[in-house]
Every structure is written in C-alpha cells, then in structure tokens.
Amino acid sequence: VAVGATMVMAPQVASTVPIGAAIGAAAVAERVLAEPEAEVAPMATAYPSPPPVPPKRRRRSAPLFIALGLILLLATGGVIAWSVFNKPVTLSVTPNTVVAGDTVVVSASHVPPNTVGEIQLWSIERTVAFRSDSSGNVSVTLDIPRFLDPGDHLIKVCWRGTCHATETIHVIAPVAFTTATPSPSSSALPGGSPTPTTHATPTATPRSTTTSTPTSATTPTPYITNPGISKLHGFYVAFHYFGGGDWKVSVVQLGTPYGAGTISIPTGNTYDYLYFNTPTAILVLQKVYVIACNSSAKCYEAPVVTVGA
C-alpha cells in the first residue's frame, strides 16, 4: 500500500518549477504582451491629426492668387488698349522746302475721328480748317504766301484749343518769272496794253506799308493774297503792286459777296496789307475767296480758302 501511494504522487513531485515562479513568469509574459499594445496605440493616433492644417491654407490662398492674376491681366490689357487708342499724333508736310507762293500738302494721323480742327502756319497766323476722317487721318492743301519771309516756319495741327503736333518747313524766296506788264505809257493802275517781259519777283517784303517807286518805268500786274479766313479772328489781305487808289474788299461765299471794308493805298505803293473782320454771314467750313474792286469796277481775286473757326 505504501508503494502505491508513492507512485501516485511521483508525477506531482517531478515538477522542479515552483508554483510561485510559474505565476510570476506568466505575469511577466502578460506584461510584455500588453506593453507593445500600449506603445503602438498612441503613435497610431498622433500622426493623422496634423495633416489637415496645410490643405486648409492652400484652399484659402488659391482665390487670392486667382484674383491677383486677374488684376494683372486687366492691367496689362488696359495698358495695351491705351497704347493702341492713344498713339501720338504725327504731322508731315510735302514738300518741306518750298518757294514762297507755292502750296504744300499737310497730312496728320492719329487725330480723333471726325474731329474739326485747324492747320496753322506760323510765323504769320494762317489757318486752314479740316475735319478728320473716321480713321483719324487729315490731308489738306496749304498755300504759302508769296510775301512770307524766307527761312524756317512752323506748321501746327490743332483742335479743341490745343496744338498737338508741329512740323518745320523751309521757305525760300521766289525765283524770276515771266508775266504781262503795262507798257511804259500806261498808268500805274491796270488798263494799259500788257507787254510780256521778264523781271525778278521781289523777295519777302516786311509787313508794313511802303511807298517806294519801282526802279523801272513799268510795274508788275497787281494781285492780292489772302492767307486764310477765321470766323472769329478775321483775316488780312495783302495788295501787291496796286500803285494807289481806294479798294473795296468783300468775301464771296456761295456766289454772294459780303462787304468787309475798304483800304486806301498810297500812290506808287508796291505792297500793303490790312486786317478785316469776317462778315457775320460767312459760314465756317465753307469755301470762300476775297475780292478787291475799285470805283471803276476793276477787281482782283485771291485764291479760294476754307473758313476756319
């Protein structure tokens, strides 16, 4: 009986690991397995939280960049449009060297379309009215007065009270020409039998009344010149080789003469001029010409001009 009891108990005694040690090892194993879980969990929840912030910044800045781009595009377009529609006015004169008494063609571009203005000749004030076409171009013919002093003179294109471009022309004295002159027995006034002869045209004469006697026994054929007419500022007429007498000056428009005044030229005078007020009935931008007649109904006409403002 004693042997059987020992045999039964042998397996239990065969375990060399104390019970307390086994329980401790199990606790250590449980703690080891639990600790990694505790360390991984905080790391897994910490990283996803910061990323949402940068996308919010990008979404807020995108409209700002778009707005700045639109402003820059509009500004660039505005500059281009301004440069296209506000090109500087250009002015040209053909030819730019001319003999006194000839004509030149004055052209301008980039003038506001359908604008009324004036081409002005200086040092004397002479104006020719114009109306630009739908493209802003201007082309007019300008008579250079025969008595204009030789040298450089300015031509300007003006509208709305301001001149926007200037060009210089060089005027030279007239050359010799052939014309009909009265015979030595005729009087100083027109009416004698003309005889062709050649003589030198006088160079520019100072704009003042002179009473000199020609060196030759004959005088050239009289003629008058009118640089231009302004509705508000009047006009002047130059009398060449008239020799004397009283002359009535009129402005003819649409076939009707309108009296402007009378000038008395001293006997033997070779050059004279006088300013006149433009008759109130004369219309702006219409063709006119000046005519001078004496008491014997002898008349002389100036070239046709257009009435300026």
XYZ file of C-alpha atoms in Angstrom:
309
model
C 0.000 0.000 0.000
C 2.830 2.349 0.755
C 4.427 1.777 -2.670
C 1.169 2.592 -4.499
C 0.832 5.864 -2.698
C 4.372 6.824 -3.621
C 3.809 6.022 -7.298
C 0.751 8.173 -7.475
C 2.437 11.196 -6.002
C 5.605 10.909 -8.072
C 4.409 12.976 -11.111
C 3.441 15.865 -8.938
C 6.802 15.870 -7.170
C 8.641 15.549 -10.520
C 7.936 19.253 -11.394
C 11.045 21.236 -10.469
C 9.450 24.725 -11.171
C 7.946 26.288 -8.145
C 4.349 27.347 -8.455
C 5.145 30.865 -7.419
C 7.786 31.146 -10.158
C 5.361 29.932 -12.802
C 2.803 32.502 -11.799
C 5.473 35.208 -11.907
C 6.579 34.158 -15.376
C 3.012 34.252 -16.611
C 2.603 37.743 -15.213
C 5.816 38.886 -16.908
C 4.676 37.426 -20.225
C 1.332 39.138 -19.914
C 3.019 42.470 -19.152
C 5.381 42.084 -22.142
C 2.496 41.447 -24.485
C 0.483 44.342 -23.081
C 3.252 46.936 -23.237
C 3.669 46.918 -27.057
C -0.060 47.456 -27.439
C 0.082 50.469 -25.151
C 3.039 51.957 -27.096
C 1.591 51.439 -30.605
C -1.813 52.906 -29.883
C -0.649 56.482 -29.054
C 1.633 56.596 -32.131
C -1.146 55.452 -34.425
C -3.494 58.244 -33.250
C -0.868 61.036 -33.051
C 0.276 61.183 -36.706
C -3.060 61.627 -38.561
C -4.087 64.792 -36.642
C -1.573 67.464 -38.027
C -2.033 66.906 -41.843
C -5.476 68.600 -42.214
C -3.969 72.054 -41.451
C -1.862 72.613 -44.690
C -4.738 71.802 -47.086
C -6.826 74.486 -45.367
C -4.070 77.057 -46.043
C -3.884 76.067 -49.718
C -7.627 76.387 -50.121
C -7.584 79.900 -48.605
C -4.619 81.151 -50.753
C -5.884 79.813 -54.099
C -8.603 82.532 -54.583
C -6.028 85.194 -53.682
C -3.647 84.049 -56.410
C -6.509 83.885 -58.905
C -7.596 87.437 -58.022
C -4.049 88.756 -58.361
C -3.727 87.056 -61.740
C -6.961 88.644 -62.978
C -5.865 92.097 -61.788
C -2.524 91.726 -63.557
C -4.272 90.559 -66.739
C -6.698 93.500 -66.677
C -3.881 95.979 -66.033
C -1.853 94.605 -68.926
C -4.878 94.729 -71.217
C -5.580 98.306 -70.169
C -2.037 99.401 -70.983
C -2.198 97.724 -74.388
C -5.597 99.272 -75.165
C -4.400 102.735 -74.101
C -1.303 102.475 -76.318
C -3.451 101.413 -79.285
C -6.080 104.136 -78.968
C -3.773 106.942 -77.769
C -0.966 106.878 -80.298
C 0.916 110.192 -80.618
C -0.243 112.498 -83.408
C 2.068 112.567 -86.424
C 2.367 115.511 -88.813
C 4.124 115.682 -92.192
C 4.497 118.389 -94.862
C 5.230 117.663 -98.523
C 7.483 119.187 -99.689
C 9.167 120.558 -96.570
C 11.264 123.006 -98.607
C 9.092 125.319 -100.677
C 9.241 128.572 -102.641
C 7.113 131.400 -101.254
C 3.856 131.445 -103.207
C 3.679 127.668 -103.742
C 1.490 125.117 -101.957
C 2.246 122.180 -99.683
C 0.236 119.141 -98.623
C -0.126 118.806 -94.845
C -1.006 115.331 -93.535
C -1.733 114.185 -89.982
C -2.633 110.836 -88.436
C -3.930 109.566 -85.092
C -6.280 112.558 -84.788
C -9.581 111.732 -83.030
C -12.044 110.526 -85.708
C -14.433 113.097 -87.212
C -12.811 115.973 -85.318
C -12.917 119.582 -86.562
C -9.608 121.431 -86.248
C -7.106 123.720 -87.956
C -3.775 123.514 -89.718
C -1.897 126.666 -88.682
C 1.050 128.362 -90.386
C 3.425 130.465 -88.298
C 5.304 132.973 -88.077
C 2.284 134.654 -89.629
C -1.002 133.228 -88.452
C -2.755 131.464 -91.272
C -5.279 128.691 -90.714
C -6.976 126.063 -92.854
C -9.882 124.157 -91.323
C -10.167 120.380 -91.521
C -12.350 117.501 -90.403
C -10.561 114.213 -89.760
C -11.950 111.056 -91.337
C -13.293 108.025 -89.470
C -9.737 106.661 -89.133
C -8.311 109.881 -87.674
C -6.418 110.950 -90.814
C -6.137 114.522 -92.181
C -4.867 115.819 -95.523
C -5.173 119.456 -96.609
C -3.513 121.774 -99.112
C -1.875 124.873 -97.652
C -0.909 127.934 -99.709
C 2.411 129.504 -98.683
C 2.060 133.317 -99.004
C 4.260 134.924 -101.634
C 5.311 137.617 -99.169
C 6.322 135.165 -96.402
C 9.845 135.871 -95.189
C 12.457 133.274 -96.257
C 13.568 130.902 -93.515
C 12.107 128.242 -91.226
C 8.417 128.415 -90.334
C 6.201 126.212 -88.172
C 3.095 124.322 -89.236
C 0.848 123.026 -86.452
C -2.170 120.714 -86.235
C -4.645 121.929 -83.616
C -8.111 121.132 -82.307
C -10.168 121.965 -79.214
C -7.919 124.916 -78.428
C -4.664 122.914 -78.276
C -1.950 122.198 -80.848
C -0.865 118.544 -80.757
C 1.993 118.307 -83.280
C 4.415 120.671 -85.042
C 6.469 120.394 -88.236
C 9.061 122.811 -89.681
C 9.177 123.901 -93.315
C 11.910 125.895 -95.036
C 10.701 128.756 -97.236
C 12.927 130.271 -99.907
C 12.436 133.460 -101.918
C 10.627 133.265 -105.275
C 12.679 132.975 -108.432
C 12.386 135.119 -111.569
C 9.170 134.651 -113.538
C 7.575 135.950 -116.736
C 4.337 137.928 -116.639
C 2.475 140.633 -118.500
C 3.182 144.232 -117.510
C 1.704 147.513 -118.734
C 3.540 149.479 -121.426
C 5.598 152.491 -120.304
C 2.869 154.867 -121.437
C 0.151 153.231 -119.324
C -0.849 154.485 -115.887
C 0.036 152.801 -112.605
C -3.439 151.279 -112.362
C -4.425 148.322 -114.557
C -5.773 149.077 -118.002
C -2.723 149.596 -120.260
C -1.836 147.200 -123.057
C 0.208 144.412 -121.485
C 3.547 143.534 -122.995
C 5.253 140.292 -121.977
C 8.547 140.873 -120.253
C 10.784 139.115 -117.770
C 11.673 140.557 -114.409
C 12.649 139.349 -110.966
C 9.947 138.853 -108.379
C 10.758 140.818 -105.236
C 11.887 138.802 -102.263
C 9.989 138.832 -98.999
C 8.777 142.310 -98.098
C 8.428 143.479 -94.471
C 4.793 143.503 -93.350
C 4.428 147.278 -93.264
C 3.159 149.875 -95.689
C 5.786 151.022 -98.216
C 5.621 153.890 -100.696
C 8.678 153.288 -102.820
C 8.724 153.814 -106.582
C 9.822 150.908 -108.805
C 13.234 151.338 -110.344
C 11.912 150.558 -113.820
C 9.364 152.594 -115.747
C 6.821 149.743 -115.580
C 5.115 147.950 -112.679
C 4.117 144.280 -112.388
C 0.497 143.215 -112.685
C -1.310 143.774 -109.378
C -2.556 140.797 -107.394
C -3.909 140.119 -103.906
C -3.286 137.268 -101.481
C -5.310 136.052 -98.537
C -3.576 133.501 -96.269
C -6.840 132.356 -94.681
C -10.070 133.399 -93.004
C -11.189 132.778 -89.424
C -14.815 133.208 -88.428
C -13.864 134.705 -85.063
C -10.426 136.219 -85.697
C -10.928 137.817 -89.099
C -8.423 137.833 -91.956
C -5.971 140.037 -93.786
C -5.419 140.819 -97.441
C -2.059 141.707 -98.997
C -2.017 144.048 -102.030
C 0.905 143.703 -104.412
C 1.840 146.390 -106.973
C -1.505 148.210 -106.795
C 0.067 151.633 -107.186
C -2.630 153.502 -105.229
C -6.359 154.133 -105.025
C -9.292 153.028 -102.893
C -10.253 149.361 -102.991
C -13.379 147.766 -101.549
C -12.787 144.312 -100.054
C -15.508 141.634 -99.997
C -15.708 137.961 -99.082
C -17.557 135.807 -101.607
C -19.298 132.660 -100.381
C -21.701 130.544 -102.428
C -21.673 133.243 -105.105
C -22.698 136.086 -102.766
C -20.240 138.888 -101.879
C -20.241 140.207 -98.313
C -18.534 143.573 -97.760
C -15.661 143.610 -95.258
C -14.209 147.119 -95.645
C -12.110 149.479 -97.772
C -8.383 150.147 -98.000
C -6.738 153.307 -99.341
C -3.370 152.549 -100.939
C -0.916 155.437 -101.375
C 0.172 156.335 -104.901
C 3.261 154.444 -106.025
C 2.904 151.811 -103.307
C 4.223 148.326 -104.166
C 2.982 146.420 -101.124
C 0.327 146.967 -98.478
C -1.951 144.878 -96.310
C -4.859 145.351 -93.914
C -6.775 143.222 -91.417
C -10.543 142.907 -91.743
C -13.297 141.460 -89.593
C -15.047 138.470 -91.132
C -18.633 139.319 -92.154
C -21.150 137.717 -89.781
C -22.975 135.925 -92.619
C -19.886 133.871 -93.542
C -20.238 130.184 -92.576
C -17.488 128.043 -91.044
C -16.001 125.163 -93.087
C -17.277 126.658 -96.355
C -15.189 127.678 -99.365
C -14.719 131.429 -99.881
C -12.474 133.850 -101.694
C -11.595 137.523 -101.212
C -12.142 140.073 -103.967
C -10.918 143.694 -104.143
C -12.564 146.187 -106.521
C -12.056 149.907 -107.209
C -14.590 152.526 -108.270
C -14.048 151.612 -111.942
C -15.202 148.022 -111.225
C -11.695 146.686 -111.761
C -11.409 143.644 -109.477
C -8.764 141.201 -108.341
C -9.454 137.870 -106.628
C -7.427 135.888 -104.082
C -7.249 132.061 -104.129
C -10.102 130.072 -102.624
C -9.744 129.123 -98.933
C -11.861 127.346 -96.319
C -13.285 129.351 -93.418
C -11.841 128.338 -90.061
C -13.393 128.718 -86.634
